[in-house]
Coordinates of C-alpha atoms (C1' of nucleotides) in Angstrom, one line a residue:
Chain A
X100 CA 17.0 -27.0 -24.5
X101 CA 19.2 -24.5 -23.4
X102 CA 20.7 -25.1 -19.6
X103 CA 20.9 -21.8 -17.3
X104 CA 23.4 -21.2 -14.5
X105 CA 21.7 -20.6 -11.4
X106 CA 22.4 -17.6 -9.3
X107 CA 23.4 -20.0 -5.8
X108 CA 22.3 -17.5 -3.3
X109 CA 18.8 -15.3 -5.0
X110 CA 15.6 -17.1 -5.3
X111 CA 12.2 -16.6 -6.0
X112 CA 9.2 -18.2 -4.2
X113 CA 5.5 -17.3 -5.3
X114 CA 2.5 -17.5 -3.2
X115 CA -0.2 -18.3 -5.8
X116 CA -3.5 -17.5 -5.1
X117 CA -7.2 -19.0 -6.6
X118 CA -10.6 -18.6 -5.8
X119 CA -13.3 -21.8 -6.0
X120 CA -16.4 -19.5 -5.9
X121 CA -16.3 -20.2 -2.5
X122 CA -13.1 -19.9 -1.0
X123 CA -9.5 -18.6 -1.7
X124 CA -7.1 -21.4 -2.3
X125 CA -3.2 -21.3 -2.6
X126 CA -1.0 -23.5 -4.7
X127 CA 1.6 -25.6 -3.0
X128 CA 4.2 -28.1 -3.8
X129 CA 4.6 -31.4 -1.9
X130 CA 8.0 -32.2 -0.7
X131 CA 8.8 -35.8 0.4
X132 CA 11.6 -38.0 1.0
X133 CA 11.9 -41.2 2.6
X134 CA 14.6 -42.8 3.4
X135 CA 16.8 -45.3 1.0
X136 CA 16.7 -48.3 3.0
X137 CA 14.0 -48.2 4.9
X138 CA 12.0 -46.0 3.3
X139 CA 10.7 -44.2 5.9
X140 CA 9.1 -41.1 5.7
X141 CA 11.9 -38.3 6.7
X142 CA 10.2 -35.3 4.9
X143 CA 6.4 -34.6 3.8
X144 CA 5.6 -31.9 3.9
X145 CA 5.2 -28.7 1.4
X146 CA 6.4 -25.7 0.0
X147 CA 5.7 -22.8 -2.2
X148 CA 6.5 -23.0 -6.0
X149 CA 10.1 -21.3 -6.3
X150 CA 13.5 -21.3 -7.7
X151 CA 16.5 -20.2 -7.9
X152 CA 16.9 -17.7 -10.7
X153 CA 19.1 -17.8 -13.7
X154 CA 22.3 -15.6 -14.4
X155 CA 20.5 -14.2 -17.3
X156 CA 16.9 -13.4 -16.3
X157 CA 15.4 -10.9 -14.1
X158 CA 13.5 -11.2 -11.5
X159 CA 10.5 -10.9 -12.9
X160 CA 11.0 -13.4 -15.6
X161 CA 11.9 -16.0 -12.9
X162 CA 8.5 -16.0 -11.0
X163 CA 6.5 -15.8 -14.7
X164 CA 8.7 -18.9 -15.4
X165 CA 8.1 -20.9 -12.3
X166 CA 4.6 -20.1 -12.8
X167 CA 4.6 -21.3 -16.3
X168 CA 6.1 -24.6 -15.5
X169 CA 3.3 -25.0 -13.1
X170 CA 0.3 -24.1 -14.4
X171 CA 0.9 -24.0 -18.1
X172 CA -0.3 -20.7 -17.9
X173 CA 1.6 -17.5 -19.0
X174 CA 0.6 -13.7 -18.4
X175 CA 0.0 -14.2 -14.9
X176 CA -0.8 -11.6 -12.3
X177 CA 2.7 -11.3 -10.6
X178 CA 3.2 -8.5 -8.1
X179 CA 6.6 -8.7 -5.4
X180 CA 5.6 -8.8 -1.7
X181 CA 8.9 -8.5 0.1
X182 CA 12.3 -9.8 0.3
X183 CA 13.3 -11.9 2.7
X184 CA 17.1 -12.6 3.9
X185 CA 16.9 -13.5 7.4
X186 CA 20.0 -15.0 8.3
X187 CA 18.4 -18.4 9.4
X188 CA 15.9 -18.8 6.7
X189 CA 17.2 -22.4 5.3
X190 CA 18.3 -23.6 8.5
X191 CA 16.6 -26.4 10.2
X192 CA 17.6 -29.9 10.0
X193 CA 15.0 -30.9 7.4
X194 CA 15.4 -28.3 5.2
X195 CA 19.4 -28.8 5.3
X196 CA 18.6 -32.5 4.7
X197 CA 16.4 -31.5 1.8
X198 CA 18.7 -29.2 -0.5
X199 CA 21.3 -31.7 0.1
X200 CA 18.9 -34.4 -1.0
X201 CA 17.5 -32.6 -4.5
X202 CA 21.2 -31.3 -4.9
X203 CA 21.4 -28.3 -4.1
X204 CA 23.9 -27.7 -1.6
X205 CA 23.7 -24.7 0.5
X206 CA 24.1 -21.5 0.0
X207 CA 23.9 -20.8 3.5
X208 CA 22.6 -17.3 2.8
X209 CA 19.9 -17.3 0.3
X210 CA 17.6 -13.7 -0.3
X211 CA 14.5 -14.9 -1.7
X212 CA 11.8 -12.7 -3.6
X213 CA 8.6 -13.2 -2.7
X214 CA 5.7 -12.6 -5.4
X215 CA 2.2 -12.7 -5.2
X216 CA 1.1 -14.6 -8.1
X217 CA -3.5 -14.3 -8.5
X218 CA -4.9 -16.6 -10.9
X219 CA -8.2 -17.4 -12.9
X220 CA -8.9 -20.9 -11.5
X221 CA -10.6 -21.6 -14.5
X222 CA -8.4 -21.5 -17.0
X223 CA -6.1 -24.1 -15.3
X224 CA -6.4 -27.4 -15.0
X225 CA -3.5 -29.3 -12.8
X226 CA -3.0 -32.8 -12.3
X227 CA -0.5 -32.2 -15.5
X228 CA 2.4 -34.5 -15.1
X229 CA 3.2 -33.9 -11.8
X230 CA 0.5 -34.0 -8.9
X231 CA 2.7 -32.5 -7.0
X232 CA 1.0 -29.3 -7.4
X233 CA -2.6 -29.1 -5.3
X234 CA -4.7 -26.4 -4.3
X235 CA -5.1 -25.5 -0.6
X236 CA -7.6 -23.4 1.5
X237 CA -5.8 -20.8 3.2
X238 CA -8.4 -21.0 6.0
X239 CA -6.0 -24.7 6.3
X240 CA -2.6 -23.1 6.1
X241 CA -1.9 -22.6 9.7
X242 CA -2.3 -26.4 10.3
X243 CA -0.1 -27.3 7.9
X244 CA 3.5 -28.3 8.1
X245 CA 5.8 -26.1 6.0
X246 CA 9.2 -25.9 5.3
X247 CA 11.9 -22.8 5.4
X248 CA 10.3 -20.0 6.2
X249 CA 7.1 -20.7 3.7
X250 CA 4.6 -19.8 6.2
X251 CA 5.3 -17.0 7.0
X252 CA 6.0 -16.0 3.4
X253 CA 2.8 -16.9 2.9
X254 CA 1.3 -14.9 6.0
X255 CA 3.1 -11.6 4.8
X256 CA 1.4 -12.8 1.4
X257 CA -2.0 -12.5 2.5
X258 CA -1.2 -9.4 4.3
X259 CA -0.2 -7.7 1.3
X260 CA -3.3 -9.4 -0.7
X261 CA -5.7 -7.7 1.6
X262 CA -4.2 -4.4 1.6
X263 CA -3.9 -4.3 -2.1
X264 CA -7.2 -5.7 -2.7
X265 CA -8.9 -2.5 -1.1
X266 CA -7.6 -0.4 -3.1
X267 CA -6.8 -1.4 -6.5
X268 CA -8.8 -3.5 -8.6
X269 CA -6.6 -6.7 -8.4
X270 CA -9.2 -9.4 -7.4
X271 CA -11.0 -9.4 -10.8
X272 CA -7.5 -11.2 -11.9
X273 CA -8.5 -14.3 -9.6
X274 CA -12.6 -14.6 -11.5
X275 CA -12.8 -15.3 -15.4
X276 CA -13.4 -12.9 -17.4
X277 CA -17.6 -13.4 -17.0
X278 CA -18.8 -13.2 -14.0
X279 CA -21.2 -12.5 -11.6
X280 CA -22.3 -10.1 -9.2
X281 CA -22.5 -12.3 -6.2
X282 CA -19.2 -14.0 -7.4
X283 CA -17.6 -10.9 -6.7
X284 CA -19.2 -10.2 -3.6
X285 CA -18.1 -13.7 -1.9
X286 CA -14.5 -13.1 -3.3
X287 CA -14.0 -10.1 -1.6
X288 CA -15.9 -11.6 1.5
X289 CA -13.2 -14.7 1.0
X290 CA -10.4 -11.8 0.3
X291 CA -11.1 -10.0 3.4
X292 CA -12.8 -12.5 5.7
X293 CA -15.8 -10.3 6.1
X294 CA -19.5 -10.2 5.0
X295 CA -21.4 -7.5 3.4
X296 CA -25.0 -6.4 2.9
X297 CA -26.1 -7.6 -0.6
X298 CA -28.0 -4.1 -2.1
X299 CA -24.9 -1.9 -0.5
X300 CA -22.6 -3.9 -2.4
X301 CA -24.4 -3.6 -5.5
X302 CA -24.9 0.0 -4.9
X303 CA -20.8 0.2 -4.9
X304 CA -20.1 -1.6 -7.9
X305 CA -22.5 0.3 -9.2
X306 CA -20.4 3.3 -9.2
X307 CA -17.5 1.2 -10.1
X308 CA -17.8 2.0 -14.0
X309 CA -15.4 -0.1 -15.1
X310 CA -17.6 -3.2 -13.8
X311 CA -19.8 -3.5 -16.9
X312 CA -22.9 -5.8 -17.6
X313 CA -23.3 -7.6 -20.3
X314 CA -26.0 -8.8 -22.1
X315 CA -25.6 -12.2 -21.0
X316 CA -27.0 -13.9 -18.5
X317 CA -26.2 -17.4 -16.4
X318 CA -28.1 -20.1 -18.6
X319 CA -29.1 -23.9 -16.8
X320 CA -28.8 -22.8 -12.8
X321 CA -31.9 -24.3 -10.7
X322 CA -32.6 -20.3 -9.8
X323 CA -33.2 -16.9 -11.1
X324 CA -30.3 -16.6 -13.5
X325 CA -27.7 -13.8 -12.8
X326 CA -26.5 -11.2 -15.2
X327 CA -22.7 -11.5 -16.1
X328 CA -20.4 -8.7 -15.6
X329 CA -16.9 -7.5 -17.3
X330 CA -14.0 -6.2 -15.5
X331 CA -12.6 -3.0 -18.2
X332 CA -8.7 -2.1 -17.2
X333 CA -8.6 0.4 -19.9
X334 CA -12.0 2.4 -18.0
X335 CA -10.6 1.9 -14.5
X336 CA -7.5 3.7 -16.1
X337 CA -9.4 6.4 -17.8
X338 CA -11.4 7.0 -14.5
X339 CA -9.4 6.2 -11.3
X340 CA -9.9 9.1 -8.6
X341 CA -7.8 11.1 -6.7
X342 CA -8.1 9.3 -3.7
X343 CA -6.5 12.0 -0.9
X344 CA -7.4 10.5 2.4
X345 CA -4.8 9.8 4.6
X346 CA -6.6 7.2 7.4
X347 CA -8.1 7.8 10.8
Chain B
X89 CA 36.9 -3.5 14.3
X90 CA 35.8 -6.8 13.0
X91 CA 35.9 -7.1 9.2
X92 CA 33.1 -8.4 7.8
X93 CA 32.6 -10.7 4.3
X94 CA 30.7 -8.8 1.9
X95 CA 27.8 -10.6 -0.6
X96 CA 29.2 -10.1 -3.8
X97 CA 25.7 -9.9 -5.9
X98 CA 23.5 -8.5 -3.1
X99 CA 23.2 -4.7 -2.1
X100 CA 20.3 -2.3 -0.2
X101 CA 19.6 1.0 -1.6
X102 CA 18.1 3.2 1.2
X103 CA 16.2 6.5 0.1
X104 CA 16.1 8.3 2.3
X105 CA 14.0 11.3 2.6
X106 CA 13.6 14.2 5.3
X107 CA 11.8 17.0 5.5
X108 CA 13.0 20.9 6.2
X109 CA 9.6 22.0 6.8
X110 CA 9.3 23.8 3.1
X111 CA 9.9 20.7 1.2
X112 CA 10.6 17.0 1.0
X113 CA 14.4 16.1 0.4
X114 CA 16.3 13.2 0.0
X115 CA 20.0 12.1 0.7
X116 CA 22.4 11.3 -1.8
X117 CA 26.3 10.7 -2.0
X118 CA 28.5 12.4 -4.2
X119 CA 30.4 10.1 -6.6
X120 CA 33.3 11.6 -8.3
X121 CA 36.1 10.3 -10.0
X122 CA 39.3 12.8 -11.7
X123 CA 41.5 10.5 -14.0
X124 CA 44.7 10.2 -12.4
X125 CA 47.0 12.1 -15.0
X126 CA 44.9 14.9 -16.1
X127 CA 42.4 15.6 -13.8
X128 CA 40.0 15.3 -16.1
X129 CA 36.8 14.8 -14.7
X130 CA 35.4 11.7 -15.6
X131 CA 32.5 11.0 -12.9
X132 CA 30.7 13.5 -10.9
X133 CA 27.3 12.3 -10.1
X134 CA 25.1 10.9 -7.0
X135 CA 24.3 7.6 -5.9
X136 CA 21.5 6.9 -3.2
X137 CA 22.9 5.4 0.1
X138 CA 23.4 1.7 -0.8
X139 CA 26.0 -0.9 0.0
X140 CA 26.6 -4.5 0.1
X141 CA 24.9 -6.8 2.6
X142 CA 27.6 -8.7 4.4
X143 CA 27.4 -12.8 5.0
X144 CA 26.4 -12.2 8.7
X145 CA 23.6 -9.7 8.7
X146 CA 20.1 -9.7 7.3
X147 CA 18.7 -7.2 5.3
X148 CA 17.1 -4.8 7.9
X149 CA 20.4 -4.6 9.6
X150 CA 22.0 -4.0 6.6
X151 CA 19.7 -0.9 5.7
X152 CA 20.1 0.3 9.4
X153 CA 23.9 0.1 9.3
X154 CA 24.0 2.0 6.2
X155 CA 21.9 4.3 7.7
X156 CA 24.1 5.1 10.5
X157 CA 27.3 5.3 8.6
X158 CA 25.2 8.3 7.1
X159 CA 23.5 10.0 9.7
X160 CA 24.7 8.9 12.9
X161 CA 21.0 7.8 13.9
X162 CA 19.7 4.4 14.6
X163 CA 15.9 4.0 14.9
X164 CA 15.5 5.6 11.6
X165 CA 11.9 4.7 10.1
X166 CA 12.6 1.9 7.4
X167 CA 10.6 0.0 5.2
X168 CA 11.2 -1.9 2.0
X169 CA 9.7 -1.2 -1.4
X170 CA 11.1 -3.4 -3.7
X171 CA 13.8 -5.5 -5.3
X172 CA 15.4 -4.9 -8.4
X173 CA 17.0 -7.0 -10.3
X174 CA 16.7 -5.8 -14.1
X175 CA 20.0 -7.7 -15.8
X176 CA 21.1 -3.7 -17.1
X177 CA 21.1 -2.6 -13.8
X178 CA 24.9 -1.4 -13.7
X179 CA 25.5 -1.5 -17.4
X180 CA 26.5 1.9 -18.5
X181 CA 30.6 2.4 -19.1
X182 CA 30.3 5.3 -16.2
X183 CA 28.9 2.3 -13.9
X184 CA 31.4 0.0 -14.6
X185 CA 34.4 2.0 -14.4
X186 CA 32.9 3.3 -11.0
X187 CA 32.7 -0.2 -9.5
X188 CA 36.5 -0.7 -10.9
X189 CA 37.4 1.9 -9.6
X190 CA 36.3 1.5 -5.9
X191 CA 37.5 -1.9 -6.2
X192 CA 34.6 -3.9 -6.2
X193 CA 35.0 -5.0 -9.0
X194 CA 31.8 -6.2 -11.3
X195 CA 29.8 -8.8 -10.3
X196 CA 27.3 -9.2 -13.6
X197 CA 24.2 -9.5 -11.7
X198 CA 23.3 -7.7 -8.6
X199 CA 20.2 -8.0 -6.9
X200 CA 19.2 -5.1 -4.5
X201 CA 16.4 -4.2 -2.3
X202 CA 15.3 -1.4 -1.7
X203 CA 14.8 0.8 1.5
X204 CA 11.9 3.7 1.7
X205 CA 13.9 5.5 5.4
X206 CA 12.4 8.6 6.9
X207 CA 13.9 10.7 9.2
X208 CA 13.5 14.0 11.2
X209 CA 15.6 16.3 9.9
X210 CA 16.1 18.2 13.3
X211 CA 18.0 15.2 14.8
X212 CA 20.2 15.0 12.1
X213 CA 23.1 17.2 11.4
X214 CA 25.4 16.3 8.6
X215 CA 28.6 17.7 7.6
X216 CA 30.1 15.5 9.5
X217 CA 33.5 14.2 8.5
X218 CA 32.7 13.8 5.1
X219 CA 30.3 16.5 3.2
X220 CA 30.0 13.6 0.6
X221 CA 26.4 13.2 1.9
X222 CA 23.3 16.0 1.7
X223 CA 20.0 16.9 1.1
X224 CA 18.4 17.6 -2.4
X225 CA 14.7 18.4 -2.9
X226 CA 12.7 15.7 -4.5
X227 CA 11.7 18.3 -7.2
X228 CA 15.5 18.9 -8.4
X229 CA 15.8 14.9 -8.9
X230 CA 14.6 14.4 -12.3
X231 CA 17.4 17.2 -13.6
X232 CA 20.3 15.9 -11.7
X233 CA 22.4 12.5 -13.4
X234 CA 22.2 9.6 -10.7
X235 CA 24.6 6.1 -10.9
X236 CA 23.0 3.2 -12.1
X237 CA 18.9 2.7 -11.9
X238 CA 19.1 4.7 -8.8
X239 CA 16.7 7.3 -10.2
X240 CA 14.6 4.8 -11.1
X241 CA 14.5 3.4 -7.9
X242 CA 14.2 6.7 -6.1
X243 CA 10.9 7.1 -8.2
X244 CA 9.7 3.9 -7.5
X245 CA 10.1 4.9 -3.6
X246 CA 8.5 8.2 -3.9
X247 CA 5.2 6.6 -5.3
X248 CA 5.4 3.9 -2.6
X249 CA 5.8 6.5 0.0
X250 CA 2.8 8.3 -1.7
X251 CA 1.0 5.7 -1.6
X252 CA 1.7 4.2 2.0
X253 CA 1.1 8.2 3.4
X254 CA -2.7 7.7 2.5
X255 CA -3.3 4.7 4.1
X256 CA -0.8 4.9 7.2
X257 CA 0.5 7.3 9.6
X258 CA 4.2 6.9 8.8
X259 CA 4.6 10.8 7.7
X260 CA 5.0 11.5 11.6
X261 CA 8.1 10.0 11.3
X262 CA 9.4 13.1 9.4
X263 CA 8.6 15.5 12.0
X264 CA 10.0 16.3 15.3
X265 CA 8.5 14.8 18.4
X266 CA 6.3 18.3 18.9
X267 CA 5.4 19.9 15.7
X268 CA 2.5 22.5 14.9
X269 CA -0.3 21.5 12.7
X270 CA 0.5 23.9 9.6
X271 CA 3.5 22.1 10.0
X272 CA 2.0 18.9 9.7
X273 CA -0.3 20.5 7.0
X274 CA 2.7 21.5 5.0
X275 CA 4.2 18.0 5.0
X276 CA 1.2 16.4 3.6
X277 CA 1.1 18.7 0.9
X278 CA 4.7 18.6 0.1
X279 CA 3.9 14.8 0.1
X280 CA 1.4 14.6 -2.0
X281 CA 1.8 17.5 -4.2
X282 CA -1.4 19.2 -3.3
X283 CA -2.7 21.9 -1.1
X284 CA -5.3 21.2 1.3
X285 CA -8.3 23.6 3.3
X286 CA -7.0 24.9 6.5
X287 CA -10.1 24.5 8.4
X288 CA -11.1 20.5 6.5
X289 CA -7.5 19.5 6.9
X290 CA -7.9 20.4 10.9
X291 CA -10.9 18.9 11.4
X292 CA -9.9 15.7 9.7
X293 CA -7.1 15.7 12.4
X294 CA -9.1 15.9 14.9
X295 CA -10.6 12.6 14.4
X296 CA -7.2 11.1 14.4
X297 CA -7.3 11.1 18.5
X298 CA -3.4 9.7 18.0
X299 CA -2.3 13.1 17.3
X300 CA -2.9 15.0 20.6
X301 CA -2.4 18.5 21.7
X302 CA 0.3 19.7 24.3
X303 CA 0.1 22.2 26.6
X304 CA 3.3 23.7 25.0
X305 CA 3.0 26.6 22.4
X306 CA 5.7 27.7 19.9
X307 CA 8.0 30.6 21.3
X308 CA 9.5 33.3 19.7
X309 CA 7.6 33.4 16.5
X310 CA 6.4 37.1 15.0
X311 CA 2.8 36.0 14.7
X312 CA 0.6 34.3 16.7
X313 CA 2.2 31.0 18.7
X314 CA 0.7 27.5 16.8
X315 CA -0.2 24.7 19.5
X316 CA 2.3 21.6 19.6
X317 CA 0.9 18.4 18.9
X318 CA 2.7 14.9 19.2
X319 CA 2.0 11.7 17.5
X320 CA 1.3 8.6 20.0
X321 CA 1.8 5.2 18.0
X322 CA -0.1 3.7 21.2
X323 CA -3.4 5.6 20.7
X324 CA -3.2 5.2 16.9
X325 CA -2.4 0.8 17.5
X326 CA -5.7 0.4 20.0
X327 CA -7.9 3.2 17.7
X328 CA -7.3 2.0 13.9
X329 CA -10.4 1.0 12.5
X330 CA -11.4 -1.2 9.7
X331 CA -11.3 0.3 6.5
X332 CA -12.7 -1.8 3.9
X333 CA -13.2 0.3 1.0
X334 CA -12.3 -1.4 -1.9
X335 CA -11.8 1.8 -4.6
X336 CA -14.0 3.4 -6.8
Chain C
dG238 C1' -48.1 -26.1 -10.1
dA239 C1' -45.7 -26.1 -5.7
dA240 C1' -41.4 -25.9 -3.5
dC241 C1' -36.8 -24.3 -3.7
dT242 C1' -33.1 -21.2 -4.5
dT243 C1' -30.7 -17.2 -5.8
dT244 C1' -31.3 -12.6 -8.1
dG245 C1' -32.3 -7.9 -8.0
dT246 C1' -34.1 -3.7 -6.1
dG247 C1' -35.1 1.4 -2.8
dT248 C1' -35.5 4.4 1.2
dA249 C1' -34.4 6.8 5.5
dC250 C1' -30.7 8.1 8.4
dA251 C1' -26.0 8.9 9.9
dT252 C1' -21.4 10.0 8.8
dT253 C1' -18.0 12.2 6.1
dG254 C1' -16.3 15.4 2.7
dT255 C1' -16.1 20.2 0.9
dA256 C1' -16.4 25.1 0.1
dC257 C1' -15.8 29.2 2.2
dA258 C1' -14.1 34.2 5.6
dC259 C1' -12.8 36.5 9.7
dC260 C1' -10.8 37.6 14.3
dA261 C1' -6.7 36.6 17.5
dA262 C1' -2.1 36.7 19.1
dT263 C1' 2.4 37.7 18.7
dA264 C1' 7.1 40.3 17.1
dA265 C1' 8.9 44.0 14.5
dA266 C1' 9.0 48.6 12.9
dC267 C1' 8.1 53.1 13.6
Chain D
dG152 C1' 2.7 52.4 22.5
dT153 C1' 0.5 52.2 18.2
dT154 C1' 0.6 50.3 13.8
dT155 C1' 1.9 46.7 10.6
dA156 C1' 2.8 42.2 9.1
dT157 C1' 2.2 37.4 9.7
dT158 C1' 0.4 33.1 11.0
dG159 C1' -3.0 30.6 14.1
dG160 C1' -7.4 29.2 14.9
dT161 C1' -12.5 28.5 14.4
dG162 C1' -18.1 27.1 12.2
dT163 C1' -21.8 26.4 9.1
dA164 C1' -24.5 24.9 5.1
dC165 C1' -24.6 21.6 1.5
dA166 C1' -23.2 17.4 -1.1
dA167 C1' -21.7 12.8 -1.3
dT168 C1' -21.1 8.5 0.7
dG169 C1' -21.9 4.7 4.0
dT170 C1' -25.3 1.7 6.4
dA171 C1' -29.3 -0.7 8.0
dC172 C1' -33.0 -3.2 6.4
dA173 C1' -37.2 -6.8 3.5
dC174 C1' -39.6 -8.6 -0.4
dA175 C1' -41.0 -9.8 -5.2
dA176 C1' -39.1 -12.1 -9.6
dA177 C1' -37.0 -15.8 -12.4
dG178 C1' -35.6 -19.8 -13.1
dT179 C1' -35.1 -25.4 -12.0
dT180 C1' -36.7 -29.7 -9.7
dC181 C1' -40.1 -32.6 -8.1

DNA sequence: GAACTTTGTGTACATTGTACACCAATAAAC
DNA sequence: GTTTATTGGTGTACAATGTACACAAAGTTC
């Protein structure tokens, strides 16, 4: 095992992103610490999976690693959101207590790049070593106790999630690579926090070419069973549009 | 004049782009560099506007400071469009003998985010001490030889400003305060690299009640005076509408 | 086989996009 | 002051897209 040399003042945090079939869920970390003696609770609270990156890595390689260690998983969709260098971005009490605590230090000036990371719940299982790691509704974030400047991280997250997500196929990168029509429907009712009428929603896909049924259907559901569909990158690409239409 | 402490490994880039009501343009900075004894030239290239942040500013202000150095303007239009931190980012022997030279000396990795600025070319008049700094139209870019990634990253802004042009009204923010609609016409297409229906492209504007005509009309033209129109950010904040259109 | 649940489909109307051609108003030239 | 050159400004017919809306079909469970 090679060991890296951090780079003190440039992270990377991720805002990772799954859908349940039912809701959108992010990934967070759980931060606690209690005290020595006592052990009273000081810190618990949570934050989103980041890092420091290394001397020799980009950026990009940083978030695909941190995302790695946490899911297992690699080839991740990884897009950046923003950077973020507010001047008092690490500076509460807690959070000062906490980088002292896991040995850190502080860089008292740390730029952080914030990717949004959209996963295929699916395919990963948690409750590896660490349970550290959980899933949480976004519709739950605001309540939530965060620390630095996570939350809102996370809000300009979702911000840039739901502009993307109307105009580039990117949610089929958080359903497996089966699925259904109404599976995509309530995703991008979860995505957007909208509803839409069933038959003009199929009438869009419809034109969507690269959305392509198969011959299979759902087997052992106490219903009609639902054709499965295929998201085709390579026809999206052959086909995208021109798309001129500057917004009224 | 307080002297501020610069962060070594962290820089903003800002392209900046303005338009002379032909074509889009962008700034760039003249880097040249004679060796001492002979003359010889051994650097004569362009750089986009980009220094270090310093310990006590965050990154907006950074971008904005630069920004003035350059133009004399605050308020400029600014928004980010990525950070780039490829490990070859100032690699080449050129690079390195640049940052020697101006006495920066190398740090190995820097990390910098980029800045997308627009500005209204009527308010600005350059040739101001230093005739370091002028305009070059986007189309003469991919001909000319740029320092370090910078013509990657003036690449990567132009297809963020395409793409953020469609969806939001920033283009305004190019044009005086009055400006005509052929005017307005014209910038789209210079945008966007197409050419658009007179009588469609009016009509479309029309809907947007955020652009509003004056009572003013051009002067001293040898055709027919053109209407002024002005952008209100106020009418366009309370009007937006919803927009869900997730692409075909 | 009855009850339950989700799938899958079509039509009428409104809105928006698109293709296309001519007269109007001014300054400059004569 | 008449002509010329140049850009500004307007409407209509058709195509494509968006939107509102209701019911039968295919499975499982009991």
């Amino acid at each position: 095992m090679i060991s890296h040399k951090i780079v003190p003042n440039i992270s990377v945090d991720c805002v990772v992103f799954g859908f349940d079939f039912e809701k959108l869920n992010v990934l967070l970390v759980k931060r606690e610490m209690k005290d020595n003696g006592s052990g009273a609770v000081l810190i618990n609270d949570h934050t989103l999976a980041g890092y420091h990156i290394f001397e020799d890595e980009d950026l990009d390689s940083a978030a695909t690693r941190i995302l790695r260690g946490l899911t297992g998983l690699d080839n991740i969709f990884l897009e950046q959101f923003g950077a973020f260098g507010q001047l008092d971005r690490v500076s509460s009490p807690k959070d000062k207590m906490w980088l002292d605590y896991i040995n850190q230090g502080f860089a008292d000036r740390i730029v952080t790049v914030g990717y949004l990371a959209l996963i295929d719940n699916t395919k990963v299982t948690l409750t590896l070593k660490d349970r550290d790691v959980s899933w949480f509704p976004v519709s739950m974030i605001s309540d939530m106790e965060m620390a630095f400047d996570h939350k809102y991280l996370f809000y300009k997250a979702i911000e840039a999630l739901q502009r993307k997500v109307k105009v580039e196929p990117i949610a089929f990168e958080l359903l497996p690579d089966y699925f259904t029509l109404s599976q995509l429907q309530k995703l991008y009712e979860a995505l957007l926090g909208t509803s839409f009428d069933k038959r003009n929603f199929r009438k869009k896909v419809a034109q969507m070419h690269y959305v392509i049924p198969l011959k299979k259907k759902q087997q052992g559901v106490p219903h009609k069973p639902a054709q499965f569909y295929l998201f085709s990158r390579e026809v999206y690409e052959k086909t995208r549009k021109g798309r001129i239409s500057f917004i009224i």
